Coordinates of N, CA and C in Angstrom, one line a residue:
E1 N -89.1 41.6 116.7 CA -88.2 40.5 116.5 C -87.9 40.4 115.0
R2 N -86.7 40.2 114.6 CA -86.3 40.1 113.2 C -86.4 38.6 112.8
T3 N -86.6 38.4 111.5 CA -86.7 37.0 111.0 C -85.8 36.8 109.8
V4 N -85.2 35.7 109.7 CA -84.4 35.3 108.5 C -85.2 34.7 107.4
N5 N -86.3 34.0 107.8 CA -87.2 33.3 106.9 C -88.3 34.2 106.5
P6 N -88.9 34.0 105.3 CA -90.1 34.8 105.0 C -91.2 34.6 106.0
I7 N -91.9 35.7 106.3 CA -93.1 35.5 107.2 C -94.3 35.8 106.4
A8 N -95.4 35.2 106.8 CA -96.7 35.4 106.1 C -97.2 36.9 106.3
C9 N -97.3 37.6 105.2 CA -97.8 39.0 105.2 C -99.2 39.1 105.0
G10 N -99.9 38.1 104.4 CA -101.3 38.1 104.3 C -101.9 38.1 102.9
S11 N -101.2 38.8 101.9 CA -101.7 38.9 100.5 C -100.6 39.4 99.6
A12 N -100.9 39.3 98.3 CA -99.9 39.9 97.3 C -99.8 41.4 97.4
A13 N -100.7 42.1 98.1 CA -100.7 43.5 98.3 C -99.7 43.9 99.4
L14 N -99.1 43.0 100.1 CA -98.2 43.3 101.2 C -96.9 42.5 101.0
Y15 N -95.8 43.0 101.5 CA -94.6 42.2 101.4 C -93.8 42.5 102.7
C16 N -92.9 41.6 103.1 CA -92.1 41.7 104.3 C -90.7 41.5 103.9
P17 N -89.9 42.6 103.8 CA -88.5 42.5 103.4 C -87.8 41.4 104.3
L18 N -87.0 40.6 103.6 CA -86.2 39.6 104.4 C -85.4 40.2 105.5
N19 N -85.4 39.5 106.6 CA -84.6 39.9 107.8 C -85.2 41.2 108.5
S20 N -86.4 41.5 108.2 CA -86.9 42.8 108.8 C -88.0 42.5 109.8
G21 N -88.9 41.6 109.5 CA -90.1 41.4 110.3 C -91.1 42.5 110.2
I22 N -91.0 43.3 109.2 CA -91.9 44.5 109.0 C -92.8 44.2 107.7
V23 N -94.1 44.5 107.9 CA -95.0 44.3 106.8 C -95.2 45.7 106.1
Q24 N -95.0 45.7 104.8 CA -95.2 46.9 104.0 C -96.2 46.8 102.9
A25 N -96.9 47.8 102.5 CA -97.8 47.8 101.4 C -97.0 47.9 100.1
V26 N -97.5 47.2 99.1 CA -96.9 47.3 97.8 C -97.3 48.7 97.2
G27 N -96.4 49.4 96.6 CA -96.7 50.7 96.1 C -97.6 50.7 94.8
E28 N -98.3 51.7 94.5 CA -99.2 51.8 93.4 C -98.3 51.6 92.1
G29 N -98.8 50.8 91.2 CA -98.0 50.5 89.9 C -96.9 49.5 90.1
N30 N -96.8 48.9 91.3 CA -95.8 47.9 91.6 C -96.5 46.5 91.9
Y31 N -95.7 45.5 91.8 CA -96.2 44.1 92.2 C -95.2 43.5 93.2
S32 N -95.7 42.6 94.0 CA -94.9 41.9 95.0 C -94.1 40.8 94.4
T33 N -92.9 40.5 94.9 CA -92.0 39.5 94.4 C -91.5 38.6 95.4
G34 N -91.0 37.4 95.0 CA -90.4 36.5 95.9 C -91.3 35.7 96.8
G35 N -90.9 34.6 97.3 CA -91.7 33.8 98.2 C -93.0 33.3 97.5
T36 N -94.0 33.1 98.3 CA -95.3 32.6 97.8 C -96.3 33.8 97.8
Q37 N -97.5 33.5 97.5 CA -98.6 34.5 97.4 C -98.7 35.3 98.8
T38 N -98.5 34.6 99.9 CA -98.6 35.2 101.2 C -97.3 35.5 101.9
T39 N -96.2 35.2 101.3 CA -94.9 35.4 101.9 C -94.0 36.2 101.0
R40 N -94.5 37.2 100.3 CA -93.7 38.0 99.4 C -92.7 38.8 100.2
H41 N -91.5 39.0 99.6 CA -90.4 39.8 100.4 C -89.8 40.9 99.6
G42 N -90.5 41.3 98.5 CA -90.0 42.5 97.7 C -91.1 43.0 96.8
E43 N -90.7 44.1 96.1 CA -91.7 44.7 95.1 C -90.9 45.1 93.9
A44 N -91.5 45.2 92.8 CA -90.9 45.7 91.5 C -91.9 46.5 90.7
I45 N -91.4 47.4 89.9 CA -92.3 48.3 89.1 C -92.9 47.5 88.0
C46 N -94.1 47.8 87.7 CA -94.8 47.1 86.5 C -94.1 47.6 85.2
E47 N -93.9 46.6 84.3 CA -93.3 46.9 83.1 C -94.2 47.5 82.1
V48 N -93.7 48.1 81.0 CA -94.5 48.6 79.9 C -95.4 47.4 79.4
G49 N -96.7 47.7 79.1 CA -97.6 46.7 78.6 C -98.3 45.9 79.7
T50 N -98.0 46.2 81.0 CA -98.7 45.6 82.1 C -99.2 46.6 83.0
F51 N -100.1 46.2 84.0 CA -100.6 47.1 85.0 C -100.6 46.3 86.3
C52 N -100.5 47.0 87.4 CA -100.4 46.4 88.7 C -101.5 47.0 89.6
V53 N -102.3 46.1 90.3 CA -103.3 46.5 91.2 C -103.2 45.5 92.4
G54 N -103.2 46.0 93.6 CA -103.2 45.1 94.7 C -101.9 44.2 94.8
G55 N -100.8 44.7 94.2 CA -99.6 43.9 94.3 C -99.5 42.8 93.2
V56 N -100.5 42.7 92.3 CA -100.6 41.7 91.3 C -100.4 42.3 89.9
R57 N -99.5 41.8 89.1 CA -99.2 42.3 87.7 C -100.1 41.5 86.7
K58 N -100.7 42.3 85.8 CA -101.5 41.7 84.8 C -101.1 42.4 83.4
T59 N -101.4 41.6 82.4 CA -101.0 42.1 81.0 C -102.2 42.9 80.4
C60 N -101.9 44.0 79.8 CA -102.9 44.8 79.1 C -103.5 43.9 77.9
D61 N -104.7 44.2 77.6 CA -105.3 43.5 76.4 C -104.6 44.0 75.1
S62 N -104.8 43.2 74.0 CA -104.2 43.5 72.8 C -104.4 44.9 72.2
K63 N -105.5 45.5 72.5 CA -105.9 46.8 72.0 C -105.6 47.9 73.1
E64 N -104.8 47.6 74.1 CA -104.5 48.6 75.1 C -103.0 48.7 75.3
H65 N -102.6 49.7 76.0 CA -101.1 49.9 76.3 C -101.0 50.6 77.7
S66 N -99.8 50.5 78.2 CA -99.5 51.2 79.5 C -98.0 51.5 79.5
Q67 N -97.7 52.5 80.3 CA -96.3 52.9 80.6 C -95.8 52.1 81.8
A68 N -94.5 52.0 82.0 CA -94.0 51.4 83.2 C -94.6 52.1 84.5
G69 N -94.9 51.3 85.5 CA -95.4 51.8 86.7 C -96.9 52.1 86.7
S70 N -97.6 51.6 85.7 CA -99.1 51.9 85.6 C -99.9 51.0 86.5
S71 N -101.1 51.6 86.9 CA -102.1 50.8 87.6 C -103.3 50.6 86.8
S72 N -103.2 50.9 85.5 CA -104.3 50.7 84.6 C -103.8 50.7 83.1
C73 N -104.6 50.3 82.2 CA -104.2 50.3 80.8 C -105.1 51.3 80.1
E74 N -104.6 51.9 79.0 CA -105.4 52.8 78.2 C -105.6 52.2 76.8
Q75 N -106.8 52.6 76.2 CA -107.1 52.1 74.9 C -106.1 52.7 73.9
C76 N -105.7 51.9 72.9 CA -104.9 52.4 71.8 C -105.8 53.3 70.9
L77 N -105.2 54.3 70.3 CA -106.0 55.1 69.3 C -106.2 54.3 68.1
T78 N -107.3 54.5 67.4 CA -107.7 53.7 66.2 C -106.5 53.8 65.2
G79 N -106.1 52.7 64.7 CA -105.1 52.6 63.7 C -103.7 52.7 64.3
K80 N -103.5 52.8 65.6 CA -102.2 52.9 66.2 C -101.9 51.7 67.1
Y81 N -100.6 51.4 67.3 CA -100.2 50.4 68.2 C -99.0 50.8 68.9
Y82 N -98.7 50.2 70.0 CA -97.6 50.6 70.9 C -96.7 49.3 71.1
D83 N -95.4 49.5 70.9 CA -94.5 48.4 71.0 C -93.4 48.7 72.0
E84 N -93.8 49.3 73.1 CA -92.8 49.7 74.2 C -92.4 51.1 73.9

């Protein structure tokens, strides 16, 4: 059965596209979007300087960097910085 309203998918690691009634896992390096923590209806790629695990986006520490779509951050080389 299809739904027009967001349905509870269970966690930020899952999303249910609107009007689909289908639960999908958020891809690696992506985070869930829209709705609430349990009614997400989309996903987006993690931006530069962030990392995504379990559908949640987090910011890298000041001495770390990441590329878009990362699931972890890497330490900056001594004396180096990254600004996207």
